Amino acid sequence: MAEIRIDRIITASGFASRREVAALIRQGHVTADGVTVRSGSEKYDPQCVDIRVAGELIDYREHRYIMMNKPAGYVSAVTDKRDAPVTDLLDSRLRKIGLFPAGRLDKETEGFILLTDDGDFAHRLISPKSCVEKVYYAEVEGILDETDINAFAEGVILRDGTRCLPARLEILSPDTALVAVMEGKYHQVRRMLASRGNTVKYLKRVSIGGVVLDSTLGPGEYRDLTDTELALVFSGEHADI
Ligand code: URA
């Protein structure tokens, strides 16, 4: 990794604002490999140098990719006039580094939402051209059968006449299923199932690309994607659910 200004390294980690970092450096609280840093303009390779503020190691990453288990009741936004945005669930440091949700889940939908500060990544994730499969677990009012599987495979026509791309429907029980889609139209999975006469009672996204939502994350909890998971998002692999 290239060398980066130390004040940028610390602010990008969400540790402190630029002004606070300047004060911390003046007060001698910032070290690089144990040596006190004297100026915010000094440059270091954050992957090779141990940078600390008041003894606390700075975890610098060029971009962050956070897997969150979104609870119902939160909107997929950074700010909202009426409802709580998912970013409210982040700790104060992560709230400072400009993370936003890459793609949307409805307010009532639970499950895997990816938050990042990498605009290109988010754009690719959302684009149907990238063919990243998103899998949802759905509970419906009604009975699912073979004809629904075939309709999804052909491409469901929504009630407003919109045709969806072919999708996979895997029936788990008469009223529960996994739905795998590669696009993200407004309320898509609910509308696809509604077009087949099935109202969705509960919806949870369980995977994105080859990455499955970590089952140890409770509602509202999150963690960084591992490097392996990050590579799996666009690998073209489907999650094994
Ligand atoms: N489809 C829906 O209907 N809702 C979501 O939140 C995501 C996909």
PDB file of C-alpha atoms and ligand atoms in Angstrom:
ATOM      1  CA  MET A   1       0.000   0.000   0.000  1.00  0.00           C
ATOM      2  CA  ALA A   2       1.215   3.526  -0.752  1.00  0.00           C
ATOM      3  CA  GLU A   3       2.296   5.908   1.991  1.00  0.00           C
ATOM      4  CA  ILE A   4      -0.511   8.081   3.338  1.00  0.00           C
ATOM      5  CA  ARG A   5      -0.516  11.149   5.576  1.00  0.00           C
ATOM      6  CA  ILE A   6      -0.820  10.143   9.204  1.00  0.00           C
ATOM      7  CA  ASP A   7      -3.686  12.570   9.873  1.00  0.00           C
ATOM      8  CA  ARG A   8      -5.609  10.962   6.991  1.00  0.00           C
ATOM      9  CA  ILE A   9      -4.891   7.449   8.305  1.00  0.00           C
ATOM     10  CA  ILE A  10      -6.305   8.335  11.712  1.00  0.00           C
ATOM     11  CA  THR A  11      -9.347  10.277  10.492  1.00  0.00           C
ATOM     12  CA  ALA A  12     -10.205   7.546   7.943  1.00  0.00           C
ATOM     13  CA  SER A  13     -10.340   5.003  10.752  1.00  0.00           C
ATOM     14  CA  GLY A  14     -13.076   7.124  12.395  1.00  0.00           C
ATOM     15  CA  PHE A  15     -10.912   7.613  15.478  1.00  0.00           C
ATOM     16  CA  ALA A  16     -11.054  11.406  15.524  1.00  0.00           C
ATOM     17  CA  SER A  17     -11.741  14.438  13.350  1.00  0.00           C
ATOM     18  CA  ARG A  18      -8.895  16.174  11.533  1.00  0.00           C
ATOM     19  CA  ARG A  19      -8.812  18.936  14.121  1.00  0.00           C
ATOM     20  CA  GLU A  20      -8.756  16.425  16.999  1.00  0.00           C
ATOM     21  CA  VAL A  21      -5.960  14.500  15.288  1.00  0.00           C
ATOM     22  CA  ALA A  22      -3.887  17.681  14.999  1.00  0.00           C
ATOM     23  CA  ALA A  23      -4.290  18.210  18.751  1.00  0.00           C
ATOM     24  CA  LEU A  24      -3.439  14.583  19.533  1.00  0.00           C
ATOM     25  CA  ILE A  25      -0.245  14.881  17.472  1.00  0.00           C
ATOM     26  CA  ARG A  26       0.696  18.173  19.163  1.00  0.00           C
ATOM     27  CA  GLN A  27       0.211  16.551  22.547  1.00  0.00           C
ATOM     28  CA  GLY A  28       2.517  13.677  21.548  1.00  0.00           C
ATOM     29  CA  HIS A  29      -0.175  10.967  21.706  1.00  0.00           C
ATOM     30  CA  VAL A  30       0.446   9.561  18.219  1.00  0.00           C
ATOM     31  CA  THR A  31       3.211   7.043  17.529  1.00  0.00           C
ATOM     32  CA  ALA A  32       4.439   5.207  14.440  1.00  0.00           C
ATOM     33  CA  ASP A  33       6.369   2.034  15.249  1.00  0.00           C
ATOM     34  CA  GLY A  34       6.835   3.409  18.753  1.00  0.00           C
ATOM     35  CA  VAL A  35       8.270   6.772  17.652  1.00  0.00           C
ATOM     36  CA  THR A  36       6.284   9.911  18.479  1.00  0.00           C
ATOM     37  CA  VAL A  37       4.859  11.584  15.375  1.00  0.00           C
ATOM     38  CA  ARG A  38       5.488  15.335  15.182  1.00  0.00           C
ATOM     39  CA  SER A  39       3.403  16.409  12.184  1.00  0.00           C
ATOM     40  CA  GLY A  40       0.138  15.395  10.533  1.00  0.00           C
ATOM     41  CA  SER A  41       1.822  15.561   7.138  1.00  0.00           C
ATOM     42  CA  GLU A  42       4.234  12.708   7.891  1.00  0.00           C
ATOM     43  CA  LYS A  43       3.502   9.753   5.618  1.00  0.00           C
ATOM     44  CA  TYR A  44       3.442   6.041   6.420  1.00  0.00           C
ATOM     45  CA  ASP A  45       2.345   2.801   4.830  1.00  0.00           C
ATOM     46  CA  PRO A  46      -0.459   1.809   7.248  1.00  0.00           C
ATOM     47  CA  GLN A  47      -0.039  -1.860   6.353  1.00  0.00           C
ATOM     48  CA  CYS A  48       3.579  -1.934   7.410  1.00  0.00           C
ATOM     49  CA  VAL A  49       3.708   0.544  10.282  1.00  0.00           C
ATOM     50  CA  ASP A  50       2.166   0.125  13.732  1.00  0.00           C
ATOM     51  CA  ILE A  51       0.255   3.386  14.275  1.00  0.00           C
ATOM     52  CA  ARG A  52      -1.207   4.111  17.688  1.00  0.00           C
ATOM     53  CA  VAL A  53      -3.144   6.913  19.339  1.00  0.00           C
ATOM     54  CA  ALA A  54      -2.678   7.011  23.113  1.00  0.00           C
ATOM     55  CA  GLY A  55      -1.524   3.409  22.842  1.00  0.00           C
ATOM     56  CA  GLU A  56      -4.549   2.218  20.851  1.00  0.00           C
ATOM     57  CA  LEU A  57      -3.734   0.524  17.558  1.00  0.00           C
ATOM     58  CA  ILE A  58      -5.254   2.215  14.500  1.00  0.00           C
ATOM     59  CA  ASP A  59      -7.032  -0.222  12.210  1.00  0.00           C
ATOM     60  CA  TYR A  60      -6.729   1.491   8.816  1.00  0.00           C
ATOM     61  CA  ARG A  61      -8.421   0.082   5.716  1.00  0.00           C
ATOM     62  CA  GLU A  62      -8.770   1.751   2.361  1.00  0.00           C
ATOM     63  CA  HIS A  63     -12.440   0.810   2.346  1.00  0.00           C
ATOM     64  CA  ARG A  64     -14.777  -0.879   4.799  1.00  0.00           C
ATOM     65  CA  TYR A  65     -17.256  -3.618   3.945  1.00  0.00           C
ATOM     66  CA  ILE A  66     -19.627  -4.372   6.797  1.00  0.00           C
ATOM     67  CA  MET A  67     -22.041  -7.294   6.973  1.00  0.00           C
ATOM     68  CA  MET A  68     -25.039  -6.312   9.100  1.00  0.00           C
ATOM     69  CA  ASN A  69     -28.056  -8.330  10.183  1.00  0.00           C
ATOM     70  CA  LYS A  70     -30.671  -5.624   9.658  1.00  0.00           C
ATOM     71  CA  PRO A  71     -33.599  -5.767  12.059  1.00  0.00           C
ATOM     72  CA  ALA A  72     -37.128  -4.869  10.930  1.00  0.00           C
ATOM     73  CA  GLY A  73     -38.055  -1.220  11.518  1.00  0.00           C
ATOM     74  CA  TYR A  74     -34.875   0.352  10.098  1.00  0.00           C
ATOM     75  CA  VAL A  75     -34.632   1.926   6.662  1.00  0.00           C
ATOM     76  CA  SER A  76     -31.770   1.344   4.217  1.00  0.00           C
ATOM     77  CA  ALA A  77     -30.491   4.906   4.280  1.00  0.00           C
ATOM     78  CA  VAL A  78     -27.973   7.184   5.953  1.00  0.00           C
ATOM     79  CA  THR A  79     -30.540   9.753   7.059  1.00  0.00           C
ATOM     80  CA  ASP A  80     -34.325   9.717   7.076  1.00  0.00           C
ATOM     81  CA  LYS A  81     -36.915  12.232   8.271  1.00  0.00           C
ATOM     82  CA  ARG A  82     -39.300   9.629   9.685  1.00  0.00           C
ATOM     83  CA  ASP A  83     -37.551   6.352  10.387  1.00  0.00           C
ATOM     84  CA  ALA A  84     -34.292   5.217  11.924  1.00  0.00           C
ATOM     85  CA  PRO A  85     -31.598   4.554   9.286  1.00  0.00           C
ATOM     86  CA  VAL A  86     -29.492   1.386   9.514  1.00  0.00           C
ATOM     87  CA  THR A  87     -26.401   3.534  10.050  1.00  0.00           C
ATOM     88  CA  ASP A  88     -27.820   4.402  13.515  1.00  0.00           C
ATOM     89  CA  LEU A  89     -26.881   0.845  14.500  1.00  0.00           C
ATOM     90  CA  LEU A  90     -23.162   1.464  13.867  1.00  0.00           C
ATOM     91  CA  ASP A  91     -20.764   2.468  16.624  1.00  0.00           C
ATOM     92  CA  SER A  92     -19.667   6.107  16.763  1.00  0.00           C
ATOM     93  CA  ARG A  93     -16.374   5.488  14.899  1.00  0.00           C
ATOM     94  CA  LEU A  94     -18.001   3.712  11.993  1.00  0.00           C
ATOM     95  CA  ARG A  95     -20.683   6.408  11.816  1.00  0.00           C
ATOM     96  CA  LYS A  96     -17.924   8.941  11.131  1.00  0.00           C
ATOM     97  CA  ILE A  97     -16.383   7.291   8.058  1.00  0.00           C
ATOM     98  CA  GLY A  98     -19.246   7.700   5.617  1.00  0.00           C
ATOM     99  CA  LEU A  99     -20.621   4.169   5.307  1.00  0.00           C
ATOM    100  CA  PHE A 100     -23.833   3.709   3.336  1.00  0.00           C
ATOM    101  CA  PRO A 101     -25.966   0.681   2.463  1.00  0.00           C
ATOM    102  CA  ALA A 102     -25.055  -0.976  -0.848  1.00  0.00           C
ATOM    103  CA  GLY A 103     -28.559  -1.796  -2.018  1.00  0.00           C
ATOM    104  CA  ARG A 104     -31.875  -1.657  -0.224  1.00  0.00           C
ATOM    105  CA  LEU A 105     -33.942  -3.792   2.053  1.00  0.00           C
ATOM    106  CA  ASP A 106     -37.491  -2.669   2.835  1.00  0.00           C
ATOM    107  CA  LYS A 107     -38.138  -1.295   6.301  1.00  0.00           C
ATOM    108  CA  GLU A 108     -39.838  -4.546   7.326  1.00  0.00           C
ATOM    109  CA  THR A 109     -37.295  -6.872   5.680  1.00  0.00           C
ATOM    110  CA  GLU A 110     -34.609  -8.349   7.902  1.00  0.00           C
ATOM    111  CA  GLY A 111     -31.221  -9.805   7.213  1.00  0.00           C
ATOM    112  CA  PHE A 112     -28.023  -9.282   5.278  1.00  0.00           C
ATOM    113  CA  ILE A 113     -27.299  -5.697   4.323  1.00  0.00           C
ATOM    114  CA  LEU A 114     -23.847  -4.619   3.223  1.00  0.00           C
ATOM    115  CA  LEU A 115     -22.543  -1.217   4.302  1.00  0.00           C
ATOM    116  CA  THR A 116     -19.500   0.288   2.645  1.00  0.00           C
ATOM    117  CA  ASP A 117     -17.740   3.532   1.778  1.00  0.00           C
ATOM    118  CA  ASP A 118     -16.728   2.148  -1.639  1.00  0.00           C
ATOM    119  CA  GLY A 119     -19.013   3.670  -4.279  1.00  0.00           C
ATOM    120  CA  ASP A 120     -17.741   1.509  -7.163  1.00  0.00           C
ATOM    121  CA  PHE A 121     -18.296  -1.651  -5.162  1.00  0.00           C
ATOM    122  CA  ALA A 122     -21.850  -0.594  -4.267  1.00  0.00           C
ATOM    123  CA  HIS A 123     -22.622   0.267  -7.863  1.00  0.00           C
ATOM    124  CA  ARG A 124     -21.427  -3.135  -9.087  1.00  0.00           C
ATOM    125  CA  LEU A 125     -23.311  -4.951  -6.364  1.00  0.00           C
ATOM    126  CA  ILE A 126     -26.605  -3.315  -7.277  1.00  0.00           C
ATOM    127  CA  SER A 127     -26.281  -3.627 -11.058  1.00  0.00           C
ATOM    128  CA  PRO A 128     -28.142  -6.643 -12.517  1.00  0.00           C
ATOM    129  CA  LYS A 129     -25.299  -6.796 -15.086  1.00  0.00           C
ATOM    130  CA  SER A 130     -22.982  -8.033 -12.338  1.00  0.00           C
ATOM    131  CA  CYS A 131     -25.246 -11.092 -11.878  1.00  0.00           C
ATOM    132  CA  VAL A 132     -24.787 -11.131  -8.105  1.00  0.00           C
ATOM    133  CA  GLU A 133     -27.494 -13.390  -6.715  1.00  0.00           C
ATOM    134  CA  LYS A 134     -29.320 -12.252  -3.576  1.00  0.00           C
ATOM    135  CA  VAL A 135     -31.203 -14.961  -1.701  1.00  0.00           C
ATOM    136  CA  TYR A 136     -34.240 -14.319   0.516  1.00  0.00           C
ATOM    137  CA  TYR A 137     -36.065 -16.563   2.943  1.00  0.00           C
ATOM    138  CA  ALA A 138     -39.803 -15.900   2.659  1.00  0.00           C
ATOM    139  CA  GLU A 139     -42.856 -16.986   4.622  1.00  0.00           C
ATOM    140  CA  VAL A 140     -46.115 -16.531   2.740  1.00  0.00           C
ATOM    141  CA  GLU A 141     -49.844 -16.715   3.167  1.00  0.00           C
ATOM    142  CA  GLY A 142     -50.812 -19.361   0.652  1.00  0.00           C
ATOM    143  CA  ILE A 143     -49.452 -22.563  -0.781  1.00  0.00           C
ATOM    144  CA  LEU A 144     -46.412 -22.680  -3.049  1.00  0.00           C
ATOM    145  CA  ASP A 145     -46.108 -25.351  -5.722  1.00  0.00           C
ATOM    146  CA  GLU A 146     -44.280 -26.491  -8.852  1.00  0.00           C
ATOM    147  CA  THR A 147     -46.097 -23.948 -11.056  1.00  0.00           C
ATOM    148  CA  ASP A 148     -44.553 -21.124  -8.976  1.00  0.00           C
ATOM    149  CA  ILE A 149     -41.068 -22.599  -9.473  1.00  0.00           C
ATOM    150  CA  ASN A 150     -41.617 -22.664 -13.228  1.00  0.00           C
ATOM    151  CA  ALA A 151     -43.056 -19.132 -13.305  1.00  0.00           C
ATOM    152  CA  PHE A 152     -40.025 -17.800 -11.400  1.00  0.00           C
ATOM    153  CA  ALA A 153     -37.644 -19.651 -13.731  1.00  0.00           C
ATOM    154  CA  GLU A 154     -39.312 -18.109 -16.779  1.00  0.00           C
ATOM    155  CA  GLY A 155     -39.396 -14.588 -15.303  1.00  0.00           C
ATOM    156  CA  VAL A 156     -42.401 -13.491 -13.271  1.00  0.00           C
ATOM    157  CA  ILE A 157     -44.633 -10.753 -14.660  1.00  0.00           C
ATOM    158  CA  LEU A 158     -45.563  -8.402 -11.835  1.00  0.00           C
ATOM    159  CA  ARG A 159     -49.109  -7.076 -11.417  1.00  0.00           C
ATOM    160  CA  ASP A 160     -48.114  -3.782 -13.076  1.00  0.00           C
ATOM    161  CA  GLY A 161     -46.889  -5.693 -16.140  1.00  0.00           C
ATOM    162  CA  THR A 162     -43.151  -5.479 -15.354  1.00  0.00           C
ATOM    163  CA  ARG A 163     -41.267  -8.619 -16.347  1.00  0.00           C
ATOM    164  CA  CYS A 164     -38.599  -9.802 -13.935  1.00  0.00           C
ATOM    165  CA  LEU A 165     -35.421 -11.630 -14.894  1.00  0.00           C
ATOM    166  CA  PRO A 166     -35.531 -15.400 -14.362  1.00  0.00           C
ATOM    167  CA  ALA A 167     -35.208 -16.249 -10.669  1.00  0.00           C
ATOM    168  CA  ARG A 168     -34.911 -19.386  -8.559  1.00  0.00           C
ATOM    169  CA  LEU A 169     -37.646 -20.443  -6.178  1.00  0.00           C
ATOM    170  CA  GLU A 170     -36.828 -23.296  -3.818  1.00  0.00           C
ATOM    171  CA  ILE A 171     -39.835 -24.470  -1.835  1.00  0.00           C
ATOM    172  CA  LEU A 172     -38.914 -25.484   1.708  1.00  0.00           C
ATOM    173  CA  SER A 173     -42.461 -26.209   2.938  1.00  0.00           C
ATOM    174  CA  PRO A 174     -45.889 -25.315   1.482  1.00  0.00           C
ATOM    175  CA  ASP A 175     -45.609 -21.760   2.821  1.00  0.00           C
ATOM    176  CA  THR A 176     -41.866 -21.116   3.069  1.00  0.00           C
ATOM    177  CA  ALA A 177     -39.263 -20.755   0.329  1.00  0.00           C
ATOM    178  CA  LEU A 178     -35.908 -19.387  -0.723  1.00  0.00           C
ATOM    179  CA  VAL A 179     -36.053 -16.864  -3.549  1.00  0.00           C
ATOM    180  CA  ALA A 180     -32.885 -16.024  -5.473  1.00  0.00           C
ATOM    181  CA  VAL A 181     -32.877 -12.872  -7.624  1.00  0.00           C
ATOM    182  CA  MET A 182     -30.193 -10.915  -9.455  1.00  0.00           C
ATOM    183  CA  GLU A 183     -31.977  -7.569  -9.651  1.00  0.00           C
ATOM    184  CA  GLY A 184     -33.416  -5.232  -7.048  1.00  0.00           C
ATOM    185  CA  LYS A 185     -36.653  -3.679  -8.189  1.00  0.00           C
ATOM    186  CA  TYR A 186     -38.748  -1.899  -5.572  1.00  0.00           C
ATOM    187  CA  HIS A 187     -40.314  -4.530  -3.225  1.00  0.00           C
ATOM    188  CA  GLN A 188     -39.305  -7.102  -5.808  1.00  0.00           C
ATOM    189  CA  VAL A 189     -39.579 -10.361  -3.898  1.00  0.00           C
ATOM    190  CA  ARG A 190     -42.837  -9.348  -2.197  1.00  0.00           C
ATOM    191  CA  ARG A 191     -44.291  -8.330  -5.572  1.00  0.00           C
ATOM    192  CA  MET A 192     -43.036 -11.489  -7.318  1.00  0.00           C
ATOM    193  CA  LEU A 193     -44.731 -13.678  -4.735  1.00  0.00           C
ATOM    194  CA  ALA A 194     -47.857 -11.468  -4.703  1.00  0.00           C
ATOM    195  CA  SER A 195     -48.152 -11.868  -8.477  1.00  0.00           C
ATOM    196  CA  ARG A 196     -48.493 -15.608  -7.828  1.00  0.00           C
ATOM    197  CA  GLY A 197     -51.192 -15.008  -5.182  1.00  0.00           C
ATOM    198  CA  ASN A 198     -48.916 -15.308  -2.152  1.00  0.00           C
ATOM    199  CA  THR A 199     -48.673 -12.444   0.336  1.00  0.00           C
ATOM    200  CA  VAL A 200     -45.318 -12.279   2.106  1.00  0.00           C
ATOM    201  CA  LYS A 201     -45.641 -12.417   5.911  1.00  0.00           C
ATOM    202  CA  TYR A 202     -41.904 -12.421   6.668  1.00  0.00           C
ATOM    203  CA  LEU A 203     -38.835 -11.718   4.547  1.00  0.00           C
ATOM    204  CA  LYS A 204     -35.162 -12.032   5.365  1.00  0.00           C
ATOM    205  CA  ARG A 205     -32.155 -11.742   3.044  1.00  0.00           C
ATOM    206  CA  VAL A 206     -29.802 -14.613   3.791  1.00  0.00           C
ATOM    207  CA  SER A 207     -27.029 -14.239   1.225  1.00  0.00           C
ATOM    208  CA  ILE A 208     -25.362 -11.927  -1.270  1.00  0.00           C
ATOM    209  CA  GLY A 209     -23.284 -13.583  -4.000  1.00  0.00           C
ATOM    210  CA  GLY A 210     -21.366 -16.431  -2.426  1.00  0.00           C
ATOM    211  CA  VAL A 211     -21.560 -14.918   1.079  1.00  0.00           C
ATOM    212  CA  VAL A 212     -24.058 -16.182   3.654  1.00  0.00           C
ATOM    213  CA  LEU A 213     -25.231 -13.983   6.539  1.00  0.00           C
ATOM    214  CA  ASP A 214     -23.238 -14.949   9.625  1.00  0.00           C
ATOM    215  CA  SER A 215     -25.689 -16.835  11.846  1.00  0.00           C
ATOM    216  CA  THR A 216     -23.949 -15.575  14.986  1.00  0.00           C
ATOM    217  CA  LEU A 217     -24.983 -11.972  14.219  1.00  0.00           C
ATOM    218  CA  GLY A 218     -28.131 -11.067  16.135  1.00  0.00           C
ATOM    219  CA  PRO A 219     -30.529  -8.423  14.817  1.00  0.00           C
ATOM    220  CA  GLY A 220     -28.646  -5.112  14.548  1.00  0.00           C
ATOM    221  CA  GLU A 221     -25.217  -6.732  14.921  1.00  0.00           C
ATOM    222  CA  TYR A 222     -22.487  -6.441  12.313  1.00  0.00           C
ATOM    223  CA  ARG A 223     -18.899  -7.256  11.486  1.00  0.00           C
ATOM    224  CA  ASP A 224     -16.366  -6.626   8.705  1.00  0.00           C
ATOM    225  CA  LEU A 225     -16.462  -8.997   5.756  1.00  0.00           C
ATOM    226  CA  THR A 226     -13.375 -11.195   5.713  1.00  0.00           C
ATOM    227  CA  ASP A 227     -11.092 -10.955   2.644  1.00  0.00           C
ATOM    228  CA  THR A 228     -12.369 -14.379   1.557  1.00  0.00           C
ATOM    229  CA  GLU A 229     -15.998 -13.214   1.799  1.00  0.00           C
ATOM    230  CA  LEU A 230     -15.196 -10.032  -0.090  1.00  0.00           C
ATOM    231  CA  ALA A 231     -13.788 -12.095  -2.960  1.00  0.00           C
ATOM    232  CA  LEU A 232     -16.905 -14.312  -2.872  1.00  0.00           C
ATOM    233  CA  VAL A 233     -19.341 -11.422  -3.441  1.00  0.00           C
ATOM    234  CA  PHE A 234     -18.478 -11.174  -7.155  1.00  0.00           C
ATOM    235  CA  SER A 235     -17.118 -14.698  -7.618  1.00  0.00           C
ATOM    236  CA  GLY A 236     -20.219 -15.805  -9.491  1.00  0.00           C
ATOM    237  CA  GLU A 237     -20.654 -18.532  -6.891  1.00  0.00           C
ATOM    238  CA  HIS A 238     -24.037 -19.055  -5.295  1.00  0.00           C
ATOM    239  CA  ALA A 239     -24.249 -19.352  -1.571  1.00  0.00           C
ATOM    240  CA  ASP A 240     -24.757 -22.869  -0.274  1.00  0.00           C
ATOM    241  CA  ILE A 241     -27.825 -22.430   1.926  1.00  0.00           C
TER     242      ILE A 241
HETATM  243  N1  URA B   1     -37.539  -7.663  -2.173  1.00  0.00           N
HETATM  244  C1  URA B   1     -38.479  -7.161  -1.371  1.00  0.00           C
HETATM  245  O1  URA B   1     -39.659  -7.280  -1.622  1.00  0.00           O
HETATM  246  N2  URA B   1     -38.076  -6.516  -0.267  1.00  0.00           N
HETATM  247  C2  URA B   1     -36.782  -6.361   0.077  1.00  0.00           C
HETATM  248  O2  URA B   1     -36.483  -5.770   1.104  1.00  0.00           O
HETATM  249  C3  URA B   1     -35.812  -6.912  -0.777  1.00  0.00           C
HETATM  250  C4  URA B   1     -36.214  -7.554  -1.899  1.00  0.00           C
END
